Amino acid sequence: MARVTDDGRAPRASVSEPRTVVVVAFDGVQLLDVTGPAEVFTTANMFGARYDVRIVSPDGADVRTSSGVRVGVDDGPRALPARLHTLVVPGRGDWRRAVNDRPLIALVEELLRRSRRITSVCAGAFVLAETGALDGLRAATHWRLAAQLAAAYPLVRVESDPVFVKDGRVVTSAGVTAGIDLALSLVEDDHGAEVARDVARELVVFMARPGGQSQFSARLAPREARHPVVRRVLDAVGADPAAPHSLESLADTAGVSARHLSRLFRGETGTTPGQYVESVRLEAAQALLESGDDPVETVAEAAGFGSSETMRRVFQHALGIAPTAYRARFRTTTPAV
């Protein structure tokens, strides 16, 4: 009699050989960086995949994660098959300790040579970068760490918004739960969209997360301005985002010409006065949407956008979602009734 899944459907046909997926674990690793991808791959086995998921550590011993939870380890690298299908490198919040952990780096370097596909989750990108595996490639990491990755490893082409980035056989993902998105994408690559969709349904997660990391990230303030003229403009915009802050009016406030203000502003902050005004208004609108019940049109006026359509365009461009969707996702965990 053929085996069926819990919902009465026959599973997909299995592949002939199991695909060995190795997840690296080490003390201080983010728990969900390890368990999220492992859960996706093992759940895919319910629908006909054949993933052999192994968790290894540099010395073959169990590890204590950043949350204090212990994770059991299968063994060290010598117990693995000679050829591996997928390597998953998780991260830890203090990435500097990870990249200075020579046994960890040596383990990853060895597994890189044996793996057909290389992946990282969150700050695991720093570990891959330390081995040189990301040199010249596009890569993602947690939005909060993107600038640090770019500064520490200038040969890596860091992208701060995507939830995950594929560049050849290397796939890197954003923070923590993005490891689930990454693993679902790999299941789709291996077995097709239908199997990945079944896994997503089983785990009650998005097949494809709507929007990128921008919707989660804190808006980055411009570089600290030392020039008193620029400081005066920053203070004026921050005090009243809804005021009519044209370049000319800001120049009048600062007591300089519009051209001189533009030059000073870019030199001090790395952005233009107009871009800064828009970013402050966006922050104001986000705060109003998260904390209140005012209609979107009212929020747009209070934040200085003038109309809900203008605000919607800015949200779509900067965050990848509409204001109403932003409010639904970030105001409360309680579903709307």
Short mmCIF file of C-alpha atoms in Angstrom, two decimals:
data_model
loop_
_atom_site.label_atom_id
_atom_site.label_comp_id
_atom_site.label_asym_id
_atom_site.label_seq_id
_atom_site.Cartn_x
_atom_site.Cartn_y
_atom_site.Cartn_z
CA MET A 1 0.00 0.00 0.00
CA ALA A 2 1.39 3.43 -0.95
CA ARG A 3 2.30 5.79 1.87
CA VAL A 4 0.30 9.00 2.06
CA THR A 5 0.82 12.25 3.92
CA ASP A 6 -1.43 13.41 6.76
CA ASP A 7 -3.67 15.31 4.34
CA GLY A 8 -4.26 12.20 2.27
CA ARG A 9 -1.99 13.02 -0.65
CA ALA A 10 0.78 10.83 -1.98
CA PRO A 11 4.25 12.30 -1.45
CA ARG A 12 6.43 13.33 -4.35
CA ALA A 13 8.69 10.70 -5.86
CA SER A 14 12.00 10.51 -3.99
CA VAL A 15 15.33 11.27 -5.56
CA SER A 16 17.60 8.27 -5.95
CA GLU A 17 20.38 9.44 -3.62
CA PRO A 18 20.06 11.45 -0.40
CA ARG A 19 21.44 14.97 -0.45
CA THR A 20 23.71 15.54 2.52
CA VAL A 21 23.08 18.92 4.14
CA VAL A 22 25.68 19.93 6.72
CA VAL A 23 24.84 22.64 9.24
CA VAL A 24 27.83 24.00 11.13
CA ALA A 25 27.28 24.63 14.84
CA PHE A 26 29.55 26.34 17.36
CA ASP A 27 29.29 27.95 20.78
CA GLY A 28 27.37 31.23 20.65
CA VAL A 29 25.63 30.42 17.35
CA GLN A 30 22.13 31.79 16.81
CA LEU A 31 19.73 28.94 17.57
CA LEU A 32 17.27 29.65 14.76
CA ASP A 33 20.09 30.01 12.24
CA VAL A 34 20.69 26.30 12.84
CA THR A 35 17.20 24.92 13.45
CA GLY A 36 15.29 26.99 10.85
CA PRO A 37 17.01 25.56 7.75
CA ALA A 38 17.21 22.10 9.35
CA GLU A 39 13.44 22.11 9.88
CA VAL A 40 12.79 23.09 6.27
CA PHE A 41 14.98 20.33 4.84
CA THR A 42 13.62 17.62 7.14
CA THR A 43 10.03 18.72 6.48
CA ALA A 44 10.71 18.45 2.74
CA ASN A 45 11.37 14.75 3.35
CA MET A 46 7.65 14.39 4.13
CA PHE A 47 6.96 15.31 0.51
CA GLY A 48 9.42 13.04 -1.26
CA ALA A 49 12.76 14.81 -0.80
CA ARG A 50 15.72 12.91 0.60
CA TYR A 51 17.81 15.28 2.65
CA ASP A 52 20.26 13.82 5.14
CA VAL A 53 20.73 16.70 7.59
CA ARG A 54 23.86 16.56 9.74
CA ILE A 55 24.91 19.05 12.41
CA VAL A 56 28.65 19.24 13.00
CA SER A 57 30.95 21.27 15.22
CA PRO A 58 34.71 21.84 15.07
CA ASP A 59 35.42 19.31 17.83
CA GLY A 60 32.36 17.07 17.41
CA ALA A 61 30.93 18.15 20.77
CA ASP A 62 27.50 19.61 21.50
CA VAL A 63 27.28 23.41 21.52
CA ARG A 64 25.51 26.04 23.60
CA THR A 65 23.70 28.56 21.43
CA SER A 66 23.30 32.31 21.99
CA SER A 67 19.97 31.67 23.74
CA GLY A 68 21.54 29.17 26.11
CA VAL A 69 19.85 26.17 24.50
CA ARG A 70 22.16 23.23 23.86
CA VAL A 71 22.20 21.69 20.39
CA GLY A 72 23.21 18.10 19.90
CA VAL A 73 25.90 17.55 17.28
CA ASP A 74 26.12 14.46 15.10
CA ASP A 75 29.89 14.39 14.90
CA GLY A 76 32.92 16.09 13.43
CA PRO A 77 33.74 16.39 9.71
CA ARG A 78 35.47 13.00 9.51
CA ALA A 79 32.13 11.22 9.98
CA LEU A 80 30.63 12.92 6.91
CA PRO A 81 30.56 11.60 3.34
CA ALA A 82 33.47 12.70 1.17
CA ARG A 83 31.17 14.78 -1.05
CA LEU A 84 28.47 17.04 0.44
CA HIS A 85 25.51 18.59 -1.29
CA THR A 86 24.80 21.72 0.78
CA LEU A 87 26.77 23.52 3.47
CA VAL A 88 24.89 25.86 5.82
CA VAL A 89 27.02 28.28 7.85
CA PRO A 90 25.04 30.06 10.61
CA GLY A 91 26.21 33.13 12.48
CA ARG A 92 26.50 34.68 15.91
CA GLY A 93 25.80 38.23 17.06
CA ASP A 94 29.46 38.85 17.87
CA TRP A 95 30.78 38.04 14.42
CA ARG A 96 34.32 39.09 15.32
CA ARG A 97 34.60 36.20 17.76
CA ALA A 98 33.37 33.85 15.05
CA VAL A 99 35.90 34.96 12.43
CA ASN A 100 38.71 34.76 15.00
CA ASP A 101 37.73 31.21 15.98
CA ARG A 102 40.45 29.40 14.03
CA PRO A 103 39.06 25.85 14.55
CA LEU A 104 35.70 27.09 13.20
CA ILE A 105 37.28 28.76 10.17
CA ALA A 106 39.39 25.65 9.49
CA LEU A 107 36.28 23.46 9.64
CA VAL A 108 34.36 25.70 7.23
CA GLU A 109 37.32 25.84 4.83
CA GLU A 110 37.47 22.05 4.76
CA LEU A 111 33.71 21.69 4.21
CA LEU A 112 33.75 24.34 1.46
CA ARG A 113 36.06 22.15 -0.61
CA ARG A 114 33.71 19.20 -0.24
CA SER A 115 30.38 20.96 -0.86
CA ARG A 116 28.46 21.42 -4.08
CA ARG A 117 26.40 24.33 -2.71
CA ILE A 118 27.47 26.86 -0.07
CA THR A 119 25.09 28.93 2.03
CA SER A 120 25.13 31.21 5.05
CA VAL A 121 22.50 32.59 7.40
CA CYS A 122 22.69 36.07 8.95
CA ALA A 123 26.19 36.76 10.33
CA GLY A 124 27.38 33.45 8.89
CA ALA A 125 28.31 35.59 5.88
CA PHE A 126 31.24 36.93 7.91
CA VAL A 127 32.55 33.40 8.40
CA LEU A 128 32.30 32.69 4.67
CA ALA A 129 33.92 36.05 3.90
CA GLU A 130 36.81 35.24 6.25
CA THR A 131 37.56 32.13 4.17
CA GLY A 132 37.53 34.17 0.93
CA ALA A 133 34.50 32.29 -0.37
CA LEU A 134 32.57 35.53 -0.97
CA ASP A 135 35.32 37.49 -2.74
CA GLY A 136 33.87 39.15 -5.84
CA LEU A 137 30.38 37.80 -5.13
CA ARG A 138 27.08 39.44 -4.22
CA ALA A 139 26.07 38.65 -0.63
CA ALA A 140 23.44 39.40 1.99
CA THR A 141 23.48 39.50 5.77
CA HIS A 142 21.35 41.02 8.53
CA TRP A 143 20.50 44.63 7.62
CA ARG A 144 22.15 45.86 10.82
CA LEU A 145 25.43 44.18 9.84
CA ALA A 146 25.54 44.99 6.11
CA ALA A 147 27.77 48.05 6.45
CA GLN A 148 30.12 46.16 8.78
CA LEU A 149 30.42 43.28 6.32
CA ALA A 150 31.22 45.69 3.49
CA ALA A 151 33.82 47.51 5.58
CA ALA A 152 35.50 44.38 6.94
CA TYR A 153 35.55 42.54 3.60
CA PRO A 154 35.70 45.10 0.76
CA LEU A 155 35.93 42.39 -1.93
CA VAL A 156 32.37 41.27 -1.08
CA ARG A 157 29.55 43.02 -2.96
CA VAL A 158 27.15 43.46 -0.06
CA GLU A 159 23.44 43.98 -0.76
CA SER A 160 21.51 45.27 2.24
CA ASP A 161 17.88 44.80 1.16
CA PRO A 162 17.38 41.25 -0.25
CA VAL A 163 16.23 38.50 2.11
CA PHE A 164 18.65 36.20 0.33
CA VAL A 165 21.09 36.50 -2.56
CA LYS A 166 22.17 33.77 -4.99
CA ASP A 167 25.45 34.17 -6.83
CA GLY A 168 26.49 30.98 -8.56
CA ARG A 169 26.71 28.14 -6.09
CA VAL A 170 26.82 30.51 -3.11
CA VAL A 171 23.61 31.63 -1.41
CA THR A 172 23.61 34.04 1.53
CA SER A 173 20.64 35.23 3.57
CA ALA A 174 19.56 38.01 5.87
CA GLY A 175 18.99 37.68 9.59
CA VAL A 176 17.75 34.73 11.62
CA THR A 177 14.33 33.71 10.20
CA ALA A 178 15.58 34.50 6.68
CA GLY A 179 17.36 31.15 6.89
CA ILE A 180 13.92 29.60 6.45
CA ASP A 181 13.34 31.65 3.28
CA LEU A 182 16.75 30.59 2.01
CA ALA A 183 16.14 26.89 2.69
CA LEU A 184 12.71 26.99 1.03
CA SER A 185 14.34 28.48 -2.06
CA LEU A 186 16.91 25.67 -2.10
CA VAL A 187 14.17 23.05 -1.80
CA GLU A 188 12.45 24.68 -4.77
CA ASP A 189 15.70 24.57 -6.74
CA ASP A 190 16.10 20.87 -5.94
CA HIS A 191 12.51 19.62 -6.16
CA GLY A 192 10.34 22.30 -7.73
CA ALA A 193 7.87 24.89 -6.51
CA GLU A 194 5.15 22.40 -5.54
CA VAL A 195 7.30 20.65 -2.95
CA ALA A 196 8.56 23.98 -1.57
CA ARG A 197 4.95 25.19 -1.38
CA ASP A 198 3.96 22.09 0.58
CA VAL A 199 6.81 22.69 3.02
CA ALA A 200 5.80 26.34 3.46
CA ARG A 201 2.21 25.32 4.16
CA GLU A 202 3.32 22.68 6.63
CA LEU A 203 5.49 25.19 8.52
CA VAL A 204 2.89 27.99 8.18
CA VAL A 205 5.33 30.42 6.60
CA PHE A 206 5.36 32.51 3.43
CA MET A 207 6.46 30.73 0.27
CA ALA A 208 8.10 34.08 -0.60
CA ARG A 209 8.33 36.77 2.07
CA PRO A 210 6.70 40.00 0.83
CA GLY A 211 9.21 42.81 0.52
CA GLY A 212 12.87 42.98 1.48
CA GLN A 213 14.79 43.82 4.64
CA SER A 214 14.11 47.55 4.31
CA GLN A 215 10.69 47.15 5.91
CA PHE A 216 12.37 45.81 9.07
CA SER A 217 15.47 47.98 9.25
CA ALA A 218 15.85 51.10 11.30
CA ARG A 219 16.31 54.09 9.03
CA LEU A 220 19.98 55.01 9.14
CA ALA A 221 20.69 58.55 10.29
CA PRO A 222 23.05 60.54 8.08
CA ARG A 223 26.66 60.73 9.12
CA GLU A 224 27.15 63.06 12.08
CA ALA A 225 27.35 66.60 10.76
CA ARG A 226 29.86 68.96 12.34
CA HIS A 227 29.22 72.05 10.24
CA PRO A 228 26.85 74.45 12.07
CA VAL A 229 24.94 75.26 8.87
CA VAL A 230 24.12 71.63 8.21
CA ARG A 231 23.30 71.01 11.88
CA ARG A 232 20.83 73.91 11.74
CA VAL A 233 19.06 72.32 8.78
CA LEU A 234 18.97 68.87 10.37
CA ASP A 235 17.45 70.30 13.52
CA ALA A 236 14.84 72.30 11.60
CA VAL A 237 13.67 69.29 9.60
CA GLY A 238 13.61 67.01 12.64
CA ALA A 239 11.61 69.52 14.67
CA ASP A 240 8.84 69.79 12.07
CA PRO A 241 8.90 67.17 9.27
CA ALA A 242 5.59 68.43 7.87
CA ALA A 243 6.82 71.97 7.19
CA PRO A 244 7.37 72.92 3.52
CA HIS A 245 11.08 72.12 3.45
CA SER A 246 12.11 73.06 -0.07
CA LEU A 247 15.80 73.47 -0.86
CA GLU A 248 15.31 77.21 -1.05
CA SER A 249 13.51 77.46 2.30
CA LEU A 250 16.17 75.32 3.99
CA ALA A 251 18.87 77.52 2.49
CA ASP A 252 17.09 80.59 3.88
CA THR A 253 16.94 78.94 7.31
CA ALA A 254 20.66 78.21 7.12
CA GLY A 255 21.54 81.65 5.77
CA VAL A 256 23.39 80.36 2.69
CA SER A 257 22.66 79.86 -0.99
CA ALA A 258 20.85 76.72 -2.14
CA ARG A 259 23.91 75.62 -4.10
CA HIS A 260 26.23 76.08 -1.13
CA LEU A 261 23.83 74.19 1.17
CA SER A 262 23.62 71.26 -1.26
CA ARG A 263 27.42 71.04 -1.43
CA LEU A 264 27.83 71.29 2.36
CA PHE A 265 25.03 68.83 3.04
CA ARG A 266 26.36 66.11 0.76
CA GLY A 267 29.88 66.55 2.07
CA GLU A 268 28.76 66.32 5.70
CA THR A 269 26.01 63.67 5.50
CA GLY A 270 26.49 61.77 2.25
CA THR A 271 22.96 62.62 1.09
CA THR A 272 21.00 65.59 -0.30
CA PRO A 273 18.68 67.89 1.68
CA GLY A 274 15.70 66.53 -0.25
CA GLN A 275 16.61 62.91 0.49
CA TYR A 276 17.04 63.72 4.15
CA VAL A 277 13.65 65.45 4.35
CA GLU A 278 12.02 62.41 2.75
CA SER A 279 13.71 60.00 5.16
CA VAL A 280 12.58 62.04 8.20
CA ARG A 281 9.02 62.15 6.88
CA LEU A 282 9.12 58.41 6.27
CA GLU A 283 10.22 57.81 9.88
CA ALA A 284 7.44 60.08 11.12
CA ALA A 285 4.84 58.23 9.04
CA GLN A 286 6.09 54.84 10.26
CA ALA A 287 5.75 55.97 13.87
CA LEU A 288 2.23 57.30 13.28
CA LEU A 289 1.13 54.12 11.51
CA GLU A 290 2.55 51.92 14.27
CA SER A 291 1.03 53.84 17.17
CA GLY A 292 -2.31 55.23 16.02
CA ASP A 293 -5.57 54.66 14.18
CA ASP A 294 -5.59 57.78 12.01
CA PRO A 295 -6.52 57.22 8.35
CA VAL A 296 -3.63 56.97 5.90
CA GLU A 297 -4.51 60.35 4.38
CA THR A 298 -4.28 61.99 7.82
CA VAL A 299 -0.92 60.32 8.47
CA ALA A 300 0.37 61.50 5.10
CA GLU A 301 -0.54 65.10 5.90
CA ALA A 302 0.86 64.95 9.44
CA ALA A 303 4.17 63.49 8.20
CA GLY A 304 4.52 66.12 5.48
CA PHE A 305 3.82 64.04 2.37
CA GLY A 306 0.76 66.07 1.42
CA SER A 307 -1.21 63.15 -0.01
CA SER A 308 -1.58 59.45 0.64
CA GLU A 309 -0.53 58.72 -2.95
CA THR A 310 2.80 60.51 -2.48
CA MET A 311 3.36 58.64 0.79
CA ARG A 312 2.47 55.34 -0.87
CA ARG A 313 5.07 55.91 -3.60
CA VAL A 314 7.77 56.69 -1.02
CA PHE A 315 6.88 53.60 1.05
CA GLN A 316 6.95 51.40 -2.05
CA HIS A 317 10.30 52.78 -3.15
CA ALA A 318 12.01 52.74 0.26
CA LEU A 319 10.38 49.77 2.00
CA GLY A 320 8.81 47.72 -0.77
CA ILE A 321 5.34 47.75 0.79
CA ALA A 322 2.32 50.05 1.00
CA PRO A 323 1.56 52.10 4.16
CA THR A 324 -1.52 49.99 4.94
CA ALA A 325 0.53 46.79 4.70
CA TYR A 326 3.23 48.32 6.91
CA ARG A 327 0.65 49.15 9.58
CA ALA A 328 -0.83 45.65 9.43
CA ARG A 329 2.57 44.01 9.89
CA PHE A 330 4.17 46.21 12.51
CA ARG A 331 1.47 47.65 14.73
CA THR A 332 0.45 44.58 16.72
CA THR A 333 0.65 40.79 16.83
CA THR A 334 -3.12 40.59 17.26
CA PRO A 335 -4.89 39.70 13.96
CA ALA A 336 -7.51 42.11 12.68
CA VAL A 337 -11.11 41.00 13.26
#
